[in-house]
Coordinates of C-alpha atoms and ligand atoms in Angstrom, one line a residue:
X89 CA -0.1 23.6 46.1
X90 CA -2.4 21.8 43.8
X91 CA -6.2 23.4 43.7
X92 CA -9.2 21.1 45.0
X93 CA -10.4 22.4 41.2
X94 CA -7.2 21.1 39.5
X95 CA -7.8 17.6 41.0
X96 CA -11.7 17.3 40.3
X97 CA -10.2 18.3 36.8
X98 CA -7.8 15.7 36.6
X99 CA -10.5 12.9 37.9
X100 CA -12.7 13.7 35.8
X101 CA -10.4 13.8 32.7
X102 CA -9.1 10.2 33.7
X103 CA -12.7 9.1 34.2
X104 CA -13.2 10.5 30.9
X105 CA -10.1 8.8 29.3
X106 CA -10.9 5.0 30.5
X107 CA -12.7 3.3 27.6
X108 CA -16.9 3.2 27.9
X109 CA -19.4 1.3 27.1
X110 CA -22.3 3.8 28.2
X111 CA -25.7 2.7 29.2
X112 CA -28.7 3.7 29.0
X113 CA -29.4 5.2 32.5
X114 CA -25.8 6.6 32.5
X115 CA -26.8 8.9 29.7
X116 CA -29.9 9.8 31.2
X117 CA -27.9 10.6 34.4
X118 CA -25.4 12.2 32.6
X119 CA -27.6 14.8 30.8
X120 CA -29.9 15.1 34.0
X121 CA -27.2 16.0 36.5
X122 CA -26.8 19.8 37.9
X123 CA -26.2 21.5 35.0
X124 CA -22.5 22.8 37.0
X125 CA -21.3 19.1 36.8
X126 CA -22.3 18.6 33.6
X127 CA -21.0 22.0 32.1
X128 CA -17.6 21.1 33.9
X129 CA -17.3 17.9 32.8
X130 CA -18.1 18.3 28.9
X131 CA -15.5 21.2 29.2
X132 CA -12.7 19.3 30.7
X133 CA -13.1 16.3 27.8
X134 CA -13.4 19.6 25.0
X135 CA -9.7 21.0 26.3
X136 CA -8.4 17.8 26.2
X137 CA -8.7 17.4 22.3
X138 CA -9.6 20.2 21.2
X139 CA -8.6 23.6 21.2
X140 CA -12.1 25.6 23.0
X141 CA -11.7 29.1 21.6
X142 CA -12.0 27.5 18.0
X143 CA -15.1 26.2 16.1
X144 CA -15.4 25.5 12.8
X145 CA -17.3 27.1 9.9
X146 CA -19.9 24.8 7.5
X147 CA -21.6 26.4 5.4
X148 CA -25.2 25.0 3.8
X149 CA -26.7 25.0 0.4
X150 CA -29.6 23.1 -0.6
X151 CA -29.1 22.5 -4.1
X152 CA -32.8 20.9 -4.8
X153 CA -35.0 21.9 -2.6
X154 CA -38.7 20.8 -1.8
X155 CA -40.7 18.0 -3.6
X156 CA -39.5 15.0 -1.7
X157 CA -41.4 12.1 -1.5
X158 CA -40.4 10.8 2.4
X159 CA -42.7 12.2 5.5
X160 CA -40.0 13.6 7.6
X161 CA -42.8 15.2 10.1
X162 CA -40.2 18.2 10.8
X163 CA -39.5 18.4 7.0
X164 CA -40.7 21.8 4.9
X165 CA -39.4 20.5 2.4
X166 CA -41.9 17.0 2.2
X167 CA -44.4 17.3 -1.0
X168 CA -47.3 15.8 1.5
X169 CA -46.8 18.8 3.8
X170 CA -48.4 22.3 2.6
X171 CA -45.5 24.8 3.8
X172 CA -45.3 27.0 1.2
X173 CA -41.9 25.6 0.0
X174 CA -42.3 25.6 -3.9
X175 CA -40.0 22.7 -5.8
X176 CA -37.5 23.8 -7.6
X177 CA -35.2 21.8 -10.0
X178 CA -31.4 21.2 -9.4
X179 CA -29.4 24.0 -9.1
X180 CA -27.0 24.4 -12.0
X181 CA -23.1 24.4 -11.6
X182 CA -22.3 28.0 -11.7
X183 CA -24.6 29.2 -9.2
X184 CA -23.5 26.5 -6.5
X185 CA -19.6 27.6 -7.5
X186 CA -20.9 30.8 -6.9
X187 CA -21.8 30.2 -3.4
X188 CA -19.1 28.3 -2.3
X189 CA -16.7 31.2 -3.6
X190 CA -18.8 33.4 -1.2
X191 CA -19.0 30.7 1.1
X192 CA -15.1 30.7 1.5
X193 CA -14.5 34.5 1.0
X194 CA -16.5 35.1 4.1
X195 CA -14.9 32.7 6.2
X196 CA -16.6 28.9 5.8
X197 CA -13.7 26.0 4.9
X198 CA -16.6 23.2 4.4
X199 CA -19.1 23.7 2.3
X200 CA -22.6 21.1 2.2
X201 CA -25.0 20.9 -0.8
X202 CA -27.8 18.9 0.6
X203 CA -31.1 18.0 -1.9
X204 CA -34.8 17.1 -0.8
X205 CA -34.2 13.6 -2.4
X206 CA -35.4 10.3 -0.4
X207 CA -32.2 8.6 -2.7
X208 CA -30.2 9.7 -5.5
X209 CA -31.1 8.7 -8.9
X210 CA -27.9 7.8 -11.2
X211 CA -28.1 10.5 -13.3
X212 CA -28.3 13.1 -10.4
X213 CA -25.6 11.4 -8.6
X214 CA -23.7 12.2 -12.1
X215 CA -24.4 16.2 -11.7
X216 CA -23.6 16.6 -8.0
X217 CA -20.1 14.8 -9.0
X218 CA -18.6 17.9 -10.9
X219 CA -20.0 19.9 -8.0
X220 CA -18.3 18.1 -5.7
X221 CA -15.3 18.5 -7.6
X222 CA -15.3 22.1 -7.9
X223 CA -15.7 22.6 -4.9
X224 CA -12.2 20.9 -4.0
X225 CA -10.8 23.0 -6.7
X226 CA -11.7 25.6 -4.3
X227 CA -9.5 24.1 -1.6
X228 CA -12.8 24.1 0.9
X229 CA -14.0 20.8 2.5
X230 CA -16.7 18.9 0.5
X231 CA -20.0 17.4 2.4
X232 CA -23.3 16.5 0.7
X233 CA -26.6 15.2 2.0
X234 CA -28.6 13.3 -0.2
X235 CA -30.8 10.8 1.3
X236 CA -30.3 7.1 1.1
X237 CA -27.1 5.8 -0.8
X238 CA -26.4 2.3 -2.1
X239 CA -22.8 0.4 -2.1
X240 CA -22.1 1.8 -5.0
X241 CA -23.3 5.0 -5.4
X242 CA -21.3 5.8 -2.0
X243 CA -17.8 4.4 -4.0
X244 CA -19.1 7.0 -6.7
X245 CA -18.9 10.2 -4.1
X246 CA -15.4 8.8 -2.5
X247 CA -13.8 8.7 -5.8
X248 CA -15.2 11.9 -6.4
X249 CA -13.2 13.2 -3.7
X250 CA -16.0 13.8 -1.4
X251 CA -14.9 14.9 2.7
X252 CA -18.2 14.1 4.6
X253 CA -21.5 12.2 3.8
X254 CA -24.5 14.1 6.1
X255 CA -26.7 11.7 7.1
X256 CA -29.2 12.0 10.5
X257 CA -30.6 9.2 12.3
X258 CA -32.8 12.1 13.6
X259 CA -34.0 10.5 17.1
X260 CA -34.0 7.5 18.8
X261 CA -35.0 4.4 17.4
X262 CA -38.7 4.0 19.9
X263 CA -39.2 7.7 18.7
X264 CA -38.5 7.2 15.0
X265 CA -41.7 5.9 14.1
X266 CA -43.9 8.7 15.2
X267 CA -41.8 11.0 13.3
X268 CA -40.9 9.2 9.7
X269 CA -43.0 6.0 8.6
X270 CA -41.4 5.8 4.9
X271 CA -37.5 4.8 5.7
X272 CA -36.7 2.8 8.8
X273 CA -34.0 3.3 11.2
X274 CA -32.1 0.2 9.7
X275 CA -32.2 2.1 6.3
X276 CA -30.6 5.1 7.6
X277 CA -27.4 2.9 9.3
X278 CA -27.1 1.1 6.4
X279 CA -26.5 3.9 4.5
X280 CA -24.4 4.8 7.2
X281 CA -22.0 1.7 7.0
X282 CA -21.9 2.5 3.0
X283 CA -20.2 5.9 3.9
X284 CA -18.5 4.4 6.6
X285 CA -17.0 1.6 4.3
X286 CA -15.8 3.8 1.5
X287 CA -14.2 5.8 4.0
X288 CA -16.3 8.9 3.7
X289 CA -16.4 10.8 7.1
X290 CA -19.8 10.4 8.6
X291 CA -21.5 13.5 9.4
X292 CA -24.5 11.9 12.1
X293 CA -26.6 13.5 14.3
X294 CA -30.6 14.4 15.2
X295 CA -32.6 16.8 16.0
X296 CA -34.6 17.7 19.6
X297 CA -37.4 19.2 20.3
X298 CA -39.7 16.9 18.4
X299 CA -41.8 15.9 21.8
X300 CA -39.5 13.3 22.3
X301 CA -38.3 12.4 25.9
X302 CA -35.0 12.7 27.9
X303 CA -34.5 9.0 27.4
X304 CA -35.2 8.9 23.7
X305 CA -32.4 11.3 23.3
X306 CA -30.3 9.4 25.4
X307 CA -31.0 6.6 23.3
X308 CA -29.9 8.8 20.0
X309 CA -26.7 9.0 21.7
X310 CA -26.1 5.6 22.6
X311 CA -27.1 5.1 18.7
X312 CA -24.7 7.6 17.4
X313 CA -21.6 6.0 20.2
X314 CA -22.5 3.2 19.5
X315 CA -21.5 2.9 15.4
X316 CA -18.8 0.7 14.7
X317 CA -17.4 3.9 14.4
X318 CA -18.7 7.3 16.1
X319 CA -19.7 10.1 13.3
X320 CA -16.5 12.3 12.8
X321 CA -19.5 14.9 12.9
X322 CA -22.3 15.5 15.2
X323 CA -25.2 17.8 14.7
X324 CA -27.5 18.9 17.1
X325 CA -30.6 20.4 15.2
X326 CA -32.8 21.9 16.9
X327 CA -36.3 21.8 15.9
X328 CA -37.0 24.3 13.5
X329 CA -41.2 24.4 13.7
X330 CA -42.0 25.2 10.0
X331 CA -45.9 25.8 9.8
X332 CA -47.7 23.3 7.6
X333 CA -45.6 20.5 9.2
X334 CA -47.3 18.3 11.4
X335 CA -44.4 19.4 13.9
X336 CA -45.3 22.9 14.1
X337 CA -47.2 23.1 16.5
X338 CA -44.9 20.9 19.3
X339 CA -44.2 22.8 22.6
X340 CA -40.9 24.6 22.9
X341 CA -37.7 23.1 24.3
X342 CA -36.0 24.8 27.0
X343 CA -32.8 26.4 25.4
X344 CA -30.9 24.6 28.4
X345 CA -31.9 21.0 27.0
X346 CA -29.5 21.9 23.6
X347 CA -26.7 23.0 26.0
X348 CA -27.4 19.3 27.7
X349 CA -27.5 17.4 24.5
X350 CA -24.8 19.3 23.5
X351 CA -22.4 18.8 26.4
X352 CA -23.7 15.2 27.0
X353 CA -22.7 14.5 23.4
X354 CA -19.4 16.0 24.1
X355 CA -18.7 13.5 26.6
X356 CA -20.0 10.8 24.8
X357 CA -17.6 11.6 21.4
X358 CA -14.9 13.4 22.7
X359 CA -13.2 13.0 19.6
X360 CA -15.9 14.4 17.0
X361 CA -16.8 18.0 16.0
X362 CA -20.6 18.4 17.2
X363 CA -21.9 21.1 15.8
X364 CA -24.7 23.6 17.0
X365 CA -26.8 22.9 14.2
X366 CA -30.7 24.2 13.0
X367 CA -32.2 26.3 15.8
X368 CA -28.9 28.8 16.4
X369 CA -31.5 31.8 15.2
X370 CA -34.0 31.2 18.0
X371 CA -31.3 31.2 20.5
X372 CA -29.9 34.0 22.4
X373 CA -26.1 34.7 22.2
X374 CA -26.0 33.8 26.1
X375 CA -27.3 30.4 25.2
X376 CA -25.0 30.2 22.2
X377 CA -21.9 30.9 24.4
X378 CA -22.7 28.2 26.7
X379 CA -23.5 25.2 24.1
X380 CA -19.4 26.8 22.9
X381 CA -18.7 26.1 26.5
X382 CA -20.3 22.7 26.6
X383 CA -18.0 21.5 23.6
X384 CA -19.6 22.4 20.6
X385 CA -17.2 23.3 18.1
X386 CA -18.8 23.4 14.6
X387 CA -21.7 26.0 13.3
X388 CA -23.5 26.5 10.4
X389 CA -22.7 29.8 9.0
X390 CA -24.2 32.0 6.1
X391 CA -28.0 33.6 6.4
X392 CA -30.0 30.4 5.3
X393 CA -30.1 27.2 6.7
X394 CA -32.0 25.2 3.6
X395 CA -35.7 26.6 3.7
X396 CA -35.2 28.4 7.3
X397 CA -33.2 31.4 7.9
X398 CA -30.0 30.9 9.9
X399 CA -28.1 34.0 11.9
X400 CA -26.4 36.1 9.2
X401 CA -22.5 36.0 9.2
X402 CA -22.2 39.8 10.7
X403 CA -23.9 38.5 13.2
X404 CA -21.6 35.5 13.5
X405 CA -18.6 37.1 12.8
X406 CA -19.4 40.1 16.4
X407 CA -20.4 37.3 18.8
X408 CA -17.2 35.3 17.9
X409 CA -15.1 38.6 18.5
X410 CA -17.3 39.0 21.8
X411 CA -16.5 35.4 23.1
X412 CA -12.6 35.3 21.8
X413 CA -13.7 32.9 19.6
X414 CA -11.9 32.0 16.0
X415 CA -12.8 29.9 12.7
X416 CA -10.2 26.9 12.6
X417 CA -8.9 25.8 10.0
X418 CA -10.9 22.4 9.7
Ligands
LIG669 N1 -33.1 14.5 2.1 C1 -31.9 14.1 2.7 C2 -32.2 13.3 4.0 O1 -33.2 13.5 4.6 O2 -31.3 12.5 4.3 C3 -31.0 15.3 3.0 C4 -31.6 16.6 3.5 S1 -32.4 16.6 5.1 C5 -33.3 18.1 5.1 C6 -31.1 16.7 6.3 C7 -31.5 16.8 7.8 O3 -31.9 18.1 8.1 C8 -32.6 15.9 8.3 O4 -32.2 14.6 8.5 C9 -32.9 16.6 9.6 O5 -32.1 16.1 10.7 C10 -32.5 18.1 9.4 N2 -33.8 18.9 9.3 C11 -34.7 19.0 8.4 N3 -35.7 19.8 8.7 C12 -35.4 20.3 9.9 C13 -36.1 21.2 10.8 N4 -37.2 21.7 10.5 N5 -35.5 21.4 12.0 C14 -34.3 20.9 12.3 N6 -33.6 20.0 11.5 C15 -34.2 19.7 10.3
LIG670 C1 -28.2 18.9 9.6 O1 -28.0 18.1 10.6 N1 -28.9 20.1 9.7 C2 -28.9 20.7 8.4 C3 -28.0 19.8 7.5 N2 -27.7 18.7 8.4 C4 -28.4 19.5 6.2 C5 -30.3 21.0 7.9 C6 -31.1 21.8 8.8 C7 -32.4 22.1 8.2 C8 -33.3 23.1 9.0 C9 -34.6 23.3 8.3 C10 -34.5 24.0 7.0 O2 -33.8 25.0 6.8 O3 -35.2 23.6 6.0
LIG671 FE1 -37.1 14.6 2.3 FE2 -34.8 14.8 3.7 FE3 -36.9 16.4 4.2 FE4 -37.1 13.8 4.9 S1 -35.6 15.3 5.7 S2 -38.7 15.0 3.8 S3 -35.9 12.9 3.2 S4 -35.7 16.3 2.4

């Protein structure tokens, strides 16, 4: 006999399956609905492709930090914001290779240099190369984050080799204003459609918790669906409120709205690893488990995040083996 479960299950899975073009108010709907239907539904579309007892390890490295000339209102790392984040040059080689050797010995099979740059300059895009490099050489995944990238300078990091391109459009495009005034939206998905074109994997996503509204994430959804392609990679940052930024002082989100944006962009990208991004150290492992549950399937792992300290891998490591949960291998 076939369970009154089994057949919601199988509706909703060929709901899920027909091809969408996803408005507005059903985003809204879908992230406002009892939290049951939503948490069912993102769960069914994460079985479906993906195996839910795995999630995969990133981990982060900022090699330049602080210094950087954009006013990214959540940003430590912005020279007009006094945070206490000192800037530093570029790291050199052996201490990134360090890092990603530690990186991978502890468990991580992508590691991300990212660098408090509004663009690259030539001759920076001409060290992060070898870096990139050697960190193939390693057999680990290869992602960088680098601000704004031209035509070329995106061929550049393909030829190098390079896995994933991390780039955010942050929020939704009414939001974006209040939050950065020095690039615009359109400069973010051009740079975007750069990666795209090489044939980079786009690593896209945003952040919440910024004061923005239930539709304005909505909206970053139906920007991030809505891509000639969807990002192969989705993070879901959560506010981190460094003091100094003009951000810090922004009223808490409800650890329930990341398990919504989470799940909601499960639906949305069933194919793409979104990953529980910035924010995992303020949350409780209760609320950890269920953004797992809601189809995220990617973390950031190691103790640092770039400025902002990120829940160390012990730590990691005993809530995986609590939740039956496993590294994969990509
Ligand atoms: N400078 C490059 C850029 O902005 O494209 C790369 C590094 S930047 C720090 C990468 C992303 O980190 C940002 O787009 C933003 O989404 C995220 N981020 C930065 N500060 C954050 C914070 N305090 N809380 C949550 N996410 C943050
Ligand atoms: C992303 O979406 N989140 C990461 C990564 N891409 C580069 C960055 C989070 C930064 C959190 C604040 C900090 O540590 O400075
Ligand atoms: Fe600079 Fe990136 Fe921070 Fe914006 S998010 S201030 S571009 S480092």
């Amino acid at each position: 006999m076939t369970s009154a479960v089994g057949v919601q299950a199988r509706t909703e899975i060929k709901k899920i399956r027909e091809p969408k073009v996803w408005s507005l108010g059903a985003v809204v709907a879908l992230l406002e609905q009892p939290i049951n239907d939503l948490l069912f539904k993102a769960h069914s579309v994460h079985r479906l492709k993906f195996n839910p007892n795995e999630v995969q390890l990133s981990t982060l490295l900022n090699i330049k930090t602080g210094g950087c000339p954009e006013d990214c209102a959540y940003c430590p790392q912005s020279a007009r914001y006094d945070t206490g984040v000192e800037t530093e040059t570029l790291l050199d080689a052996e201490t990134v290779l360090q890092a990603a050797k530690k990186a991978k010995a502890s468990g991580a099979t992508r590691f991300c240099m990212g660098a408090a740059w509004r663009s690259p300059k030539e001759r920076d895009l001409n060290k992060v190369i070898p870096l990139i490099k050697a960190i193939k050489g390693l057999g680990m995944e290869s992602c960088v984050t680098l601000g704004m990238l031209s035509p070329t300078q995106a061929e550049r990091l393909k030829r190098a080799g390079l896995d994933y391109y991390n780039h955010n459009l942050d929020t939704s495009p009414d939001y974006y204003g209040e939050v950065i005034t020095t690039r615009t939206y359109q400069d973010r998905l051009d740079t975007l459609g750069h990666v795209r074109d090489v044939g980079i994997n786009v690593c896209c996503g945003g952040i919440i918790g910024m004061g923005e509204t239930n539709v304005d994430r909505a909206e970053l959804l139906l920007s991030l669906v809505n891509l000639p392609e969807p990002p192969e990679s989705v993070p879901i940052n959560a506010l981190v409120k460094v003091q100094g930024t003009p951000l810090d002082n922004v009223a808490d989100i409800d650890p329930l709205d990341i398990v919504r944006m989470v799940a909601t962009a499960r639906i949305m990208m069933p194919n793409s690893y979104v990953r529980l991004s910035a924010g995992r150290e303020e949350m409780t492992e209760e609320a950890q488990a269920l953004c797992f549950f809601a189809g995220a399937n990617s973390i950031f792992y190691g103790e640092q995040l770039l400025t902002t300290p990120n829940p160390l891998a012990d730590r990691d490591r005993a809530l995986f083996a609590k939740l039956g949960l496993k590294a994969s291998a990509s």
